[in-house]
Amino acid sequence: MENVDLNLLTALDVLLDEASVTGAARRLGLSPSAMSRTLTRLRSTTGDPLLVRAGRHLVPTPYAVGIRERVHVLTQDVQDVLRPRHGELDLKALERTFTLRANEGFLNIVAAPLVTTILKEAPRVRLRFAPKPDKDALPLREGQLDLKIGVRGTSAPEIRSRLLFRDMFVGVARVGHVLFLDEDISIARYAACGHVATSRRGTFRGPVDDALEQLGYQRTVSVVVPGFPDALEIVRQSDLVTHVPRSCLAGFSKADAAISRLRLFQLPVKTPEIAISAMWHPRLDADPTHHWLRHTVQTVCREVLDC
């Protein structure tokens, strides 16, 4: 192993990602000729062509496709191992981009105070909030995400997590809705309403339907939207009702209700508690800057949501 050059690992990671000598050279700050020589060395070292010409483009060989994910993870691990650990963390001088993923409802409440807090402590840090299409752990494994916020899944047991807060669903309808003619909202009257459901996958069924079914009731879901803010806006302008996590309405008061014309109510059925956690890959456990990020997210959540 005396002749192993770890710089080749970084170059291989970028080459497989770009599938272009010119693109890889640009990312690594090298000339195209230097990058071409590096590709030649990689071919000699691995005994595989890695990238081959297909018309005007390069395409990966089956071997390259098979090792691409491993190479990316190894590169991230090597960079983490070799990152300096000594000395105090200088947040004022810290220059780093963190990528976080959370749903729209969480961002509406926590993003602004989180950005304010982070930039006050570390003004050179940059934050990227990525969309949350699913619960796939692959972006955490590949280093595309630094932190994912949401309900802890079970598909990736190695992923580390920290509980941020516990949440619960509450009902929402417009002020003046017939549902409020009687303060005691029964299961039958609730189920008889038209409903707006929230689902990223576009499904019409959720935990409320399971709870109603156990009691012999069924509701009519008229609309499905991808985010809780969308559901609240539809409810505000219609006779439909919905349910959202209480955290989506943090700080909601009677004054807010007068403006938004929304009124909260306790659901007449019991739904599972929602545990919201911050999740990250174990490679970032010992990273002091990531530890600071995790602590800051947890602190801001507790302050904003009073939990």
PDB file of C-alpha atoms in Angstrom:
ATOM      1  CA  MET A   1       0.000   0.000   0.000  1.00  0.00           C
ATOM      2  CA  GLU A   2       3.051   2.272   0.001  1.00  0.00           C
ATOM      3  CA  ASN A   3       2.276   3.647  -3.454  1.00  0.00           C
ATOM      4  CA  VAL A   4      -1.449   4.373  -2.927  1.00  0.00           C
ATOM      5  CA  ASP A   5      -2.252   8.008  -3.715  1.00  0.00           C
ATOM      6  CA  LEU A   6      -5.456   9.118  -1.967  1.00  0.00           C
ATOM      7  CA  ASN A   7      -5.683  12.049  -4.373  1.00  0.00           C
ATOM      8  CA  LEU A   8      -6.615   9.460  -6.996  1.00  0.00           C
ATOM      9  CA  LEU A   9      -9.670   8.550  -4.923  1.00  0.00           C
ATOM     10  CA  THR A  10     -10.896  12.147  -4.964  1.00  0.00           C
ATOM     11  CA  ALA A  11     -10.215  12.420  -8.690  1.00  0.00           C
ATOM     12  CA  LEU A  12     -12.055   9.152  -9.348  1.00  0.00           C
ATOM     13  CA  ASP A  13     -15.063  10.338  -7.338  1.00  0.00           C
ATOM     14  CA  VAL A  14     -15.319  13.548  -9.383  1.00  0.00           C
ATOM     15  CA  LEU A  15     -14.687  11.824 -12.722  1.00  0.00           C
ATOM     16  CA  LEU A  16     -17.443   9.269 -12.101  1.00  0.00           C
ATOM     17  CA  ASP A  17     -19.803  12.034 -11.014  1.00  0.00           C
ATOM     18  CA  GLU A  18     -19.076  14.298 -13.996  1.00  0.00           C
ATOM     19  CA  ALA A  19     -18.430  11.597 -16.649  1.00  0.00           C
ATOM     20  CA  SER A  20     -16.307  14.306 -18.252  1.00  0.00           C
ATOM     21  CA  VAL A  21     -12.591  15.018 -18.133  1.00  0.00           C
ATOM     22  CA  THR A  22     -13.225  18.724 -18.729  1.00  0.00           C
ATOM     23  CA  GLY A  23     -15.935  18.938 -16.058  1.00  0.00           C
ATOM     24  CA  ALA A  24     -13.809  17.055 -13.504  1.00  0.00           C
ATOM     25  CA  ALA A  25     -10.819  19.291 -14.269  1.00  0.00           C
ATOM     26  CA  ARG A  26     -12.943  22.400 -13.690  1.00  0.00           C
ATOM     27  CA  ARG A  27     -14.196  21.132 -10.308  1.00  0.00           C
ATOM     28  CA  LEU A  28     -10.727  20.171  -9.096  1.00  0.00           C
ATOM     29  CA  GLY A  29      -8.983  23.272 -10.430  1.00  0.00           C
ATOM     30  CA  LEU A  30      -6.782  21.321 -12.850  1.00  0.00           C
ATOM     31  CA  SER A  31      -6.086  21.628 -16.539  1.00  0.00           C
ATOM     32  CA  PRO A  32      -7.863  19.169 -18.871  1.00  0.00           C
ATOM     33  CA  SER A  33      -4.503  17.634 -19.809  1.00  0.00           C
ATOM     34  CA  ALA A  34      -3.616  17.057 -16.135  1.00  0.00           C
ATOM     35  CA  MET A  35      -7.031  15.497 -15.553  1.00  0.00           C
ATOM     36  CA  SER A  36      -6.553  13.291 -18.598  1.00  0.00           C
ATOM     37  CA  ARG A  37      -3.231  12.059 -17.202  1.00  0.00           C
ATOM     38  CA  THR A  38      -4.946  11.332 -13.880  1.00  0.00           C
ATOM     39  CA  LEU A  39      -7.578   9.259 -15.682  1.00  0.00           C
ATOM     40  CA  THR A  40      -4.770   7.309 -17.349  1.00  0.00           C
ATOM     41  CA  ARG A  41      -3.238   6.593 -13.929  1.00  0.00           C
ATOM     42  CA  LEU A  42      -6.617   5.491 -12.599  1.00  0.00           C
ATOM     43  CA  ARG A  43      -7.091   3.131 -15.528  1.00  0.00           C
ATOM     44  CA  SER A  44      -3.651   1.641 -14.887  1.00  0.00           C
ATOM     45  CA  THR A  45      -4.288   1.333 -11.138  1.00  0.00           C
ATOM     46  CA  THR A  46      -7.738  -0.270 -11.408  1.00  0.00           C
ATOM     47  CA  GLY A  47      -7.126  -2.274 -14.566  1.00  0.00           C
ATOM     48  CA  ASP A  48     -10.374  -0.941 -16.029  1.00  0.00           C
ATOM     49  CA  PRO A  49     -11.075   1.777 -18.654  1.00  0.00           C
ATOM     50  CA  LEU A  50     -13.577   3.386 -16.225  1.00  0.00           C
ATOM     51  CA  LEU A  51     -14.872   5.941 -18.789  1.00  0.00           C
ATOM     52  CA  VAL A  52     -15.104   5.145 -22.505  1.00  0.00           C
ATOM     53  CA  ARG A  53     -16.059   7.195 -25.532  1.00  0.00           C
ATOM     54  CA  ALA A  54     -19.658   6.993 -26.776  1.00  0.00           C
ATOM     55  CA  GLY A  55     -20.025   9.500 -29.588  1.00  0.00           C
ATOM     56  CA  ARG A  56     -19.059  12.902 -28.208  1.00  0.00           C
ATOM     57  CA  HIS A  57     -19.482  11.844 -24.590  1.00  0.00           C
ATOM     58  CA  LEU A  58     -17.897   9.519 -22.046  1.00  0.00           C
ATOM     59  CA  VAL A  59     -19.894   6.763 -20.382  1.00  0.00           C
ATOM     60  CA  PRO A  60     -18.915   4.643 -17.356  1.00  0.00           C
ATOM     61  CA  THR A  61     -18.011   0.983 -17.702  1.00  0.00           C
ATOM     62  CA  PRO A  62     -19.988  -1.613 -15.701  1.00  0.00           C
ATOM     63  CA  TYR A  63     -17.135  -1.706 -13.201  1.00  0.00           C
ATOM     64  CA  ALA A  64     -17.266   2.089 -12.801  1.00  0.00           C
ATOM     65  CA  VAL A  65     -21.027   2.005 -12.274  1.00  0.00           C
ATOM     66  CA  GLY A  66     -20.591  -0.695  -9.640  1.00  0.00           C
ATOM     67  CA  ILE A  67     -18.022   1.211  -7.586  1.00  0.00           C
ATOM     68  CA  ARG A  68     -19.404   4.749  -7.990  1.00  0.00           C
ATOM     69  CA  GLU A  69     -21.368   4.817  -4.719  1.00  0.00           C
ATOM     70  CA  ARG A  70     -18.558   3.134  -2.751  1.00  0.00           C
ATOM     71  CA  VAL A  71     -16.015   5.591  -4.118  1.00  0.00           C
ATOM     72  CA  HIS A  72     -18.156   8.570  -3.093  1.00  0.00           C
ATOM     73  CA  VAL A  73     -18.674   7.247   0.451  1.00  0.00           C
ATOM     74  CA  LEU A  74     -14.951   6.418   0.794  1.00  0.00           C
ATOM     75  CA  THR A  75     -13.996   9.893  -0.372  1.00  0.00           C
ATOM     76  CA  GLN A  76     -16.281  11.506   2.189  1.00  0.00           C
ATOM     77  CA  ASP A  77     -14.926   9.239   4.929  1.00  0.00           C
ATOM     78  CA  VAL A  78     -11.294  10.001   4.046  1.00  0.00           C
ATOM     79  CA  GLN A  79     -11.940  13.740   4.035  1.00  0.00           C
ATOM     80  CA  ASP A  80     -13.668  13.461   7.412  1.00  0.00           C
ATOM     81  CA  VAL A  81     -10.779  11.457   8.918  1.00  0.00           C
ATOM     82  CA  LEU A  82      -8.151  13.890   7.676  1.00  0.00           C
ATOM     83  CA  ARG A  83     -10.053  17.046   8.719  1.00  0.00           C
ATOM     84  CA  PRO A  84      -8.237  18.786  11.633  1.00  0.00           C
ATOM     85  CA  ARG A  85      -9.845  18.155  15.040  1.00  0.00           C
ATOM     86  CA  HIS A  86      -7.618  20.199  17.320  1.00  0.00           C
ATOM     87  CA  GLY A  87      -8.240  23.697  18.600  1.00  0.00           C
ATOM     88  CA  GLU A  88     -11.430  25.555  19.483  1.00  0.00           C
ATOM     89  CA  LEU A  89     -14.153  26.034  16.897  1.00  0.00           C
ATOM     90  CA  ASP A  90     -13.927  29.550  15.455  1.00  0.00           C
ATOM     91  CA  LEU A  91     -17.494  30.157  14.304  1.00  0.00           C
ATOM     92  CA  LYS A  92     -16.797  33.690  13.098  1.00  0.00           C
ATOM     93  CA  ALA A  93     -14.222  32.344  10.640  1.00  0.00           C
ATOM     94  CA  LEU A  94     -16.103  29.138   9.735  1.00  0.00           C
ATOM     95  CA  GLU A  95     -16.774  28.846   6.003  1.00  0.00           C
ATOM     96  CA  ARG A  96     -18.993  25.886   5.204  1.00  0.00           C
ATOM     97  CA  THR A  97     -22.220  25.070   3.403  1.00  0.00           C
ATOM     98  CA  PHE A  98     -24.753  22.917   5.247  1.00  0.00           C
ATOM     99  CA  THR A  99     -27.573  21.196   3.384  1.00  0.00           C
ATOM    100  CA  LEU A 100     -30.718  20.499   5.409  1.00  0.00           C
ATOM    101  CA  ARG A 101     -33.934  18.777   4.413  1.00  0.00           C
ATOM    102  CA  ALA A 102     -37.294  19.292   6.121  1.00  0.00           C
ATOM    103  CA  ASN A 103     -40.925  19.561   5.107  1.00  0.00           C
ATOM    104  CA  GLU A 104     -42.569  22.859   4.200  1.00  0.00           C
ATOM    105  CA  GLY A 105     -44.539  23.117   7.441  1.00  0.00           C
ATOM    106  CA  PHE A 106     -41.386  22.882   9.562  1.00  0.00           C
ATOM    107  CA  LEU A 107     -39.537  25.397   7.403  1.00  0.00           C
ATOM    108  CA  ASN A 108     -42.373  27.925   7.626  1.00  0.00           C
ATOM    109  CA  ILE A 109     -42.020  27.995  11.414  1.00  0.00           C
ATOM    110  CA  VAL A 110     -38.343  27.283  12.138  1.00  0.00           C
ATOM    111  CA  ALA A 111     -36.323  28.318   9.062  1.00  0.00           C
ATOM    112  CA  ALA A 112     -36.308  32.087   9.704  1.00  0.00           C
ATOM    113  CA  PRO A 113     -35.224  31.963  13.386  1.00  0.00           C
ATOM    114  CA  LEU A 114     -32.730  29.198  12.579  1.00  0.00           C
ATOM    115  CA  VAL A 115     -31.121  31.260   9.804  1.00  0.00           C
ATOM    116  CA  THR A 116     -30.980  34.314  12.074  1.00  0.00           C
ATOM    117  CA  THR A 117     -29.302  32.365  14.881  1.00  0.00           C
ATOM    118  CA  ILE A 118     -26.780  30.597  12.665  1.00  0.00           C
ATOM    119  CA  LEU A 119     -25.728  33.678  10.721  1.00  0.00           C
ATOM    120  CA  LYS A 120     -25.367  35.656  13.933  1.00  0.00           C
ATOM    121  CA  GLU A 121     -22.943  33.073  15.334  1.00  0.00           C
ATOM    122  CA  ALA A 122     -21.273  32.048  12.064  1.00  0.00           C
ATOM    123  CA  PRO A 123     -21.756  34.799   9.429  1.00  0.00           C
ATOM    124  CA  ARG A 124     -19.742  32.969   6.745  1.00  0.00           C
ATOM    125  CA  VAL A 125     -21.792  29.780   6.902  1.00  0.00           C
ATOM    126  CA  ARG A 126     -24.200  29.097   4.040  1.00  0.00           C
ATOM    127  CA  LEU A 127     -27.433  27.116   4.370  1.00  0.00           C
ATOM    128  CA  ARG A 128     -29.151  25.152   1.622  1.00  0.00           C
ATOM    129  CA  PHE A 129     -32.695  23.914   2.315  1.00  0.00           C
ATOM    130  CA  ALA A 130     -33.422  20.998   0.006  1.00  0.00           C
ATOM    131  CA  PRO A 131     -36.890  19.654  -0.893  1.00  0.00           C
ATOM    132  CA  LYS A 132     -38.124  16.578   0.930  1.00  0.00           C
ATOM    133  CA  PRO A 133     -39.583  14.143  -1.604  1.00  0.00           C
ATOM    134  CA  ASP A 134     -39.320  11.000   0.538  1.00  0.00           C
ATOM    135  CA  LYS A 135     -37.647   9.311   3.528  1.00  0.00           C
ATOM    136  CA  ASP A 136     -34.793   7.767   1.536  1.00  0.00           C
ATOM    137  CA  ALA A 137     -31.542   7.623   3.556  1.00  0.00           C
ATOM    138  CA  LEU A 138     -29.327   7.547   0.457  1.00  0.00           C
ATOM    139  CA  PRO A 139     -28.669  11.342   0.402  1.00  0.00           C
ATOM    140  CA  LEU A 140     -27.376  11.104   3.999  1.00  0.00           C
ATOM    141  CA  ARG A 141     -25.197   8.127   3.140  1.00  0.00           C
ATOM    142  CA  GLU A 142     -23.766   9.805   0.059  1.00  0.00           C
ATOM    143  CA  GLY A 143     -23.077  13.091   1.820  1.00  0.00           C
ATOM    144  CA  GLN A 144     -25.618  15.084  -0.204  1.00  0.00           C
ATOM    145  CA  LEU A 145     -27.360  16.047   3.058  1.00  0.00           C
ATOM    146  CA  ASP A 146     -25.837  17.170   6.340  1.00  0.00           C
ATOM    147  CA  LEU A 147     -29.043  16.986   8.338  1.00  0.00           C
ATOM    148  CA  LYS A 148     -32.534  15.643   7.700  1.00  0.00           C
ATOM    149  CA  ILE A 149     -35.429  16.693   9.911  1.00  0.00           C
ATOM    150  CA  GLY A 150     -38.601  14.654  10.179  1.00  0.00           C
ATOM    151  CA  VAL A 151     -40.027  11.371  11.418  1.00  0.00           C
ATOM    152  CA  ARG A 152     -37.347   8.743  12.016  1.00  0.00           C
ATOM    153  CA  GLY A 153     -37.565   5.918   9.493  1.00  0.00           C
ATOM    154  CA  THR A 154     -36.484   2.301   9.869  1.00  0.00           C
ATOM    155  CA  SER A 155     -34.841   1.680   6.495  1.00  0.00           C
ATOM    156  CA  ALA A 156     -31.320   2.770   7.537  1.00  0.00           C
ATOM    157  CA  PRO A 157     -30.362   1.520  11.023  1.00  0.00           C
ATOM    158  CA  GLU A 158     -26.933   3.154  10.960  1.00  0.00           C
ATOM    159  CA  ILE A 159     -28.353   6.677  10.693  1.00  0.00           C
ATOM    160  CA  ARG A 160     -27.969   8.642  13.949  1.00  0.00           C
ATOM    161  CA  SER A 161     -30.818  10.758  15.293  1.00  0.00           C
ATOM    162  CA  ARG A 162     -31.705  13.213  18.055  1.00  0.00           C
ATOM    163  CA  LEU A 163     -35.264  13.930  19.156  1.00  0.00           C
ATOM    164  CA  LEU A 164     -36.151  17.572  18.558  1.00  0.00           C
ATOM    165  CA  PHE A 165     -39.761  17.660  19.776  1.00  0.00           C
ATOM    166  CA  ARG A 166     -42.969  15.658  19.988  1.00  0.00           C
ATOM    167  CA  ASP A 167     -45.956  16.797  17.969  1.00  0.00           C
ATOM    168  CA  MET A 168     -49.633  15.957  17.555  1.00  0.00           C
ATOM    169  CA  PHE A 169     -52.351  16.571  14.991  1.00  0.00           C
ATOM    170  CA  VAL A 170     -55.008  19.232  15.536  1.00  0.00           C
ATOM    171  CA  GLY A 171     -58.107  19.952  13.462  1.00  0.00           C
ATOM    172  CA  VAL A 172     -58.525  23.213  11.535  1.00  0.00           C
ATOM    173  CA  ALA A 173     -61.587  24.774   9.905  1.00  0.00           C
ATOM    174  CA  ARG A 174     -62.567  28.293   8.897  1.00  0.00           C
ATOM    175  CA  VAL A 175     -64.148  30.632  11.435  1.00  0.00           C
ATOM    176  CA  GLY A 176     -67.933  30.291  11.215  1.00  0.00           C
ATOM    177  CA  HIS A 177     -67.863  26.693   9.971  1.00  0.00           C
ATOM    178  CA  VAL A 178     -71.015  24.705  10.824  1.00  0.00           C
ATOM    179  CA  LEU A 179     -68.782  22.291  12.715  1.00  0.00           C
ATOM    180  CA  PHE A 180     -68.537  24.920  15.480  1.00  0.00           C
ATOM    181  CA  LEU A 181     -72.305  25.414  15.922  1.00  0.00           C
ATOM    182  CA  ASP A 182     -71.992  22.882  18.721  1.00  0.00           C
ATOM    183  CA  GLU A 183     -68.863  23.181  20.866  1.00  0.00           C
ATOM    184  CA  ASP A 184     -68.886  19.411  21.359  1.00  0.00           C
ATOM    185  CA  ILE A 185     -67.514  18.153  18.031  1.00  0.00           C
ATOM    186  CA  SER A 186     -68.646  14.558  17.754  1.00  0.00           C
ATOM    187  CA  ILE A 187     -67.000  11.891  15.667  1.00  0.00           C
ATOM    188  CA  ALA A 188     -70.079  11.621  13.445  1.00  0.00           C
ATOM    189  CA  ARG A 189     -70.208  15.363  12.683  1.00  0.00           C
ATOM    190  CA  TYR A 190     -66.450  15.472  12.060  1.00  0.00           C
ATOM    191  CA  ALA A 191     -66.523  12.465   9.724  1.00  0.00           C
ATOM    192  CA  ALA A 192     -69.472  13.949   7.804  1.00  0.00           C
ATOM    193  CA  CYS A 193     -67.414  16.982   6.733  1.00  0.00           C
ATOM    194  CA  GLY A 194     -65.447  17.200   3.510  1.00  0.00           C
ATOM    195  CA  HIS A 195     -61.699  16.968   4.191  1.00  0.00           C
ATOM    196  CA  VAL A 196     -58.383  18.174   2.817  1.00  0.00           C
ATOM    197  CA  ALA A 197     -55.568  15.627   3.262  1.00  0.00           C
ATOM    198  CA  THR A 198     -51.835  16.290   3.068  1.00  0.00           C
ATOM    199  CA  SER A 199     -49.576  13.734   1.419  1.00  0.00           C
ATOM    200  CA  ARG A 200     -46.348  14.036  -0.554  1.00  0.00           C
ATOM    201  CA  ARG A 201     -47.243  10.773  -2.290  1.00  0.00           C
ATOM    202  CA  GLY A 202     -50.767  11.927  -3.146  1.00  0.00           C
ATOM    203  CA  THR A 203     -52.540   9.296  -1.043  1.00  0.00           C
ATOM    204  CA  PHE A 204     -56.079   9.906   0.188  1.00  0.00           C
ATOM    205  CA  ARG A 205     -55.735   7.802   3.353  1.00  0.00           C
ATOM    206  CA  GLY A 206     -53.849   8.555   6.577  1.00  0.00           C
ATOM    207  CA  PRO A 207     -53.804   7.965  10.352  1.00  0.00           C
ATOM    208  CA  VAL A 208     -57.113   9.788  10.857  1.00  0.00           C
ATOM    209  CA  ASP A 209     -58.826   7.311   8.525  1.00  0.00           C
ATOM    210  CA  ASP A 210     -57.393   4.392  10.505  1.00  0.00           C
ATOM    211  CA  ALA A 211     -58.689   5.891  13.767  1.00  0.00           C
ATOM    212  CA  LEU A 212     -62.151   6.547  12.306  1.00  0.00           C
ATOM    213  CA  GLU A 213     -62.372   3.065  10.816  1.00  0.00           C
ATOM    214  CA  GLN A 214     -61.697   1.445  14.183  1.00  0.00           C
ATOM    215  CA  LEU A 215     -64.750   3.275  15.505  1.00  0.00           C
ATOM    216  CA  GLY A 216     -66.939   2.395  12.522  1.00  0.00           C
ATOM    217  CA  TYR A 217     -66.752   5.730  10.699  1.00  0.00           C
ATOM    218  CA  GLN A 218     -65.433   6.889   7.345  1.00  0.00           C
ATOM    219  CA  ARG A 219     -64.671  10.386   6.095  1.00  0.00           C
ATOM    220  CA  THR A 220     -64.692  11.866   2.588  1.00  0.00           C
ATOM    221  CA  VAL A 221     -61.365  13.307   1.437  1.00  0.00           C
ATOM    222  CA  SER A 222     -62.152  15.766  -1.343  1.00  0.00           C
ATOM    223  CA  VAL A 223     -58.660  17.185  -1.907  1.00  0.00           C
ATOM    224  CA  VAL A 224     -55.075  15.989  -1.439  1.00  0.00           C
ATOM    225  CA  VAL A 225     -52.225  18.538  -1.370  1.00  0.00           C
ATOM    226  CA  PRO A 226     -48.459  18.063  -0.863  1.00  0.00           C
ATOM    227  CA  GLY A 227     -47.996  20.535   2.011  1.00  0.00           C
ATOM    228  CA  PHE A 228     -49.756  21.703   5.170  1.00  0.00           C
ATOM    229  CA  PRO A 229     -49.728  25.415   4.177  1.00  0.00           C
ATOM    230  CA  ASP A 230     -51.663  24.474   1.035  1.00  0.00           C
ATOM    231  CA  ALA A 231     -54.240  22.624   3.130  1.00  0.00           C
ATOM    232  CA  LEU A 232     -54.669  25.598   5.470  1.00  0.00           C
ATOM    233  CA  GLU A 233     -55.210  27.998   2.577  1.00  0.00           C
ATOM    234  CA  ILE A 234     -57.913  25.780   1.030  1.00  0.00           C
ATOM    235  CA  VAL A 235     -59.666  25.381   4.381  1.00  0.00           C
ATOM    236  CA  ARG A 236     -59.580  29.138   4.964  1.00  0.00           C
ATOM    237  CA  GLN A 237     -61.580  29.710   1.769  1.00  0.00           C
ATOM    238  CA  SER A 238     -63.953  26.729   1.829  1.00  0.00           C
ATOM    239  CA  ASP A 239     -66.158  24.534   3.983  1.00  0.00           C
ATOM    240  CA  LEU A 240     -63.596  21.735   4.027  1.00  0.00           C
ATOM    241  CA  VAL A 241     -61.678  20.825   7.192  1.00  0.00           C
ATOM    242  CA  THR A 242     -58.179  19.486   7.661  1.00  0.00           C
ATOM    243  CA  HIS A 243     -55.679  18.428  10.318  1.00  0.00           C
ATOM    244  CA  VAL A 244     -52.076  19.563  10.659  1.00  0.00           C
ATOM    245  CA  PRO A 245     -49.272  19.104  13.210  1.00  0.00           C
ATOM    246  CA  ARG A 246     -49.633  21.596  16.047  1.00  0.00           C
ATOM    247  CA  SER A 247     -46.083  22.819  15.321  1.00  0.00           C
ATOM    248  CA  CYS A 248     -47.322  24.227  11.997  1.00  0.00           C
ATOM    249  CA  LEU A 249     -49.400  26.693  13.999  1.00  0.00           C
ATOM    250  CA  ALA A 250     -46.798  27.659  16.612  1.00  0.00           C
ATOM    251  CA  GLY A 251     -47.731  30.981  18.190  1.00  0.00           C
ATOM    252  CA  PHE A 252     -51.243  30.821  16.711  1.00  0.00           C
ATOM    253  CA  SER A 253     -53.476  33.143  18.760  1.00  0.00           C
ATOM    254  CA  LYS A 254     -56.997  34.581  18.624  1.00  0.00           C
ATOM    255  CA  ALA A 255     -55.550  37.637  16.893  1.00  0.00           C
ATOM    256  CA  ASP A 256     -54.033  35.386  14.247  1.00  0.00           C
ATOM    257  CA  ALA A 257     -57.365  33.617  13.867  1.00  0.00           C
ATOM    258  CA  ALA A 258     -59.145  36.911  13.232  1.00  0.00           C
ATOM    259  CA  ILE A 259     -56.730  37.652  10.418  1.00  0.00           C
ATOM    260  CA  SER A 260     -56.460  34.191   8.885  1.00  0.00           C
ATOM    261  CA  ARG A 261     -60.072  33.222   9.671  1.00  0.00           C
ATOM    262  CA  LEU A 262     -58.923  29.808  10.896  1.00  0.00           C
ATOM    263  CA  ARG A 263     -59.983  28.064  14.069  1.00  0.00           C
ATOM    264  CA  LEU A 264     -58.310  25.092  15.738  1.00  0.00           C
ATOM    265  CA  PHE A 265     -60.092  22.218  17.434  1.00  0.00           C
ATOM    266  CA  GLN A 266     -59.172  18.980  19.126  1.00  0.00           C
ATOM    267  CA  LEU A 267     -59.696  15.969  16.897  1.00  0.00           C
ATOM    268  CA  PRO A 268     -62.500  13.715  18.163  1.00  0.00           C
ATOM    269  CA  VAL A 269     -60.322  10.655  17.432  1.00  0.00           C
ATOM    270  CA  LYS A 270     -56.901   9.740  18.791  1.00  0.00           C
ATOM    271  CA  THR A 271     -53.989   9.753  16.352  1.00  0.00           C
ATOM    272  CA  PRO A 272     -50.388   8.613  16.952  1.00  0.00           C
ATOM    273  CA  GLU A 273     -47.944  11.087  18.456  1.00  0.00           C
ATOM    274  CA  ILE A 274     -45.417  12.499  15.975  1.00  0.00           C
ATOM    275  CA  ALA A 275     -41.750  12.360  17.031  1.00  0.00           C
ATOM    276  CA  ILE A 276     -39.687  14.857  15.007  1.00  0.00           C
ATOM    277  CA  SER A 277     -35.950  14.128  14.941  1.00  0.00           C
ATOM    278  CA  ALA A 278     -32.765  15.436  13.389  1.00  0.00           C
ATOM    279  CA  MET A 279     -30.948  12.687  11.448  1.00  0.00           C
ATOM    280  CA  TRP A 280     -27.378  12.472  10.150  1.00  0.00           C
ATOM    281  CA  HIS A 281     -24.805   9.956   8.982  1.00  0.00           C
ATOM    282  CA  PRO A 282     -22.412   8.596  11.643  1.00  0.00           C
ATOM    283  CA  ARG A 283     -19.424   9.886   9.678  1.00  0.00           C
ATOM    284  CA  LEU A 284     -20.385  13.348  10.956  1.00  0.00           C
ATOM    285  CA  ASP A 285     -20.629  12.375  14.628  1.00  0.00           C
ATOM    286  CA  ALA A 286     -17.212  13.713  15.608  1.00  0.00           C
ATOM    287  CA  ASP A 287     -17.289  16.747  13.324  1.00  0.00           C
ATOM    288  CA  PRO A 288     -17.319  19.769  15.709  1.00  0.00           C
ATOM    289  CA  THR A 289     -19.044  22.038  13.184  1.00  0.00           C
ATOM    290  CA  HIS A 290     -21.790  19.493  12.589  1.00  0.00           C
ATOM    291  CA  HIS A 291     -22.171  19.027  16.343  1.00  0.00           C
ATOM    292  CA  TRP A 292     -22.683  22.781  16.610  1.00  0.00           C
ATOM    293  CA  LEU A 293     -25.285  22.663  13.816  1.00  0.00           C
ATOM    294  CA  ARG A 294     -27.226  19.855  15.528  1.00  0.00           C
ATOM    295  CA  HIS A 295     -27.185  21.662  18.859  1.00  0.00           C
ATOM    296  CA  THR A 296     -28.308  24.928  17.249  1.00  0.00           C
ATOM    297  CA  VAL A 297     -31.237  23.275  15.441  1.00  0.00           C
ATOM    298  CA  GLN A 298     -32.393  21.641  18.671  1.00  0.00           C
ATOM    299  CA  THR A 299     -32.084  24.886  20.654  1.00  0.00           C
ATOM    300  CA  VAL A 300     -34.024  26.922  18.081  1.00  0.00           C
ATOM    301  CA  CYS A 301     -36.792  24.297  17.921  1.00  0.00           C
ATOM    302  CA  ARG A 302     -37.218  24.378  21.694  1.00  0.00           C
ATOM    303  CA  GLU A 303     -37.328  28.165  21.726  1.00  0.00           C
ATOM    304  CA  VAL A 304     -39.747  28.553  18.819  1.00  0.00           C
ATOM    305  CA  LEU A 305     -42.057  25.678  19.740  1.00  0.00           C
ATOM    306  CA  ASP A 306     -41.733  26.165  23.496  1.00  0.00           C
ATOM    307  CA  CYS A 307     -40.973  22.503  24.102  1.00  0.00           C
TER     308      CYS A 307
END
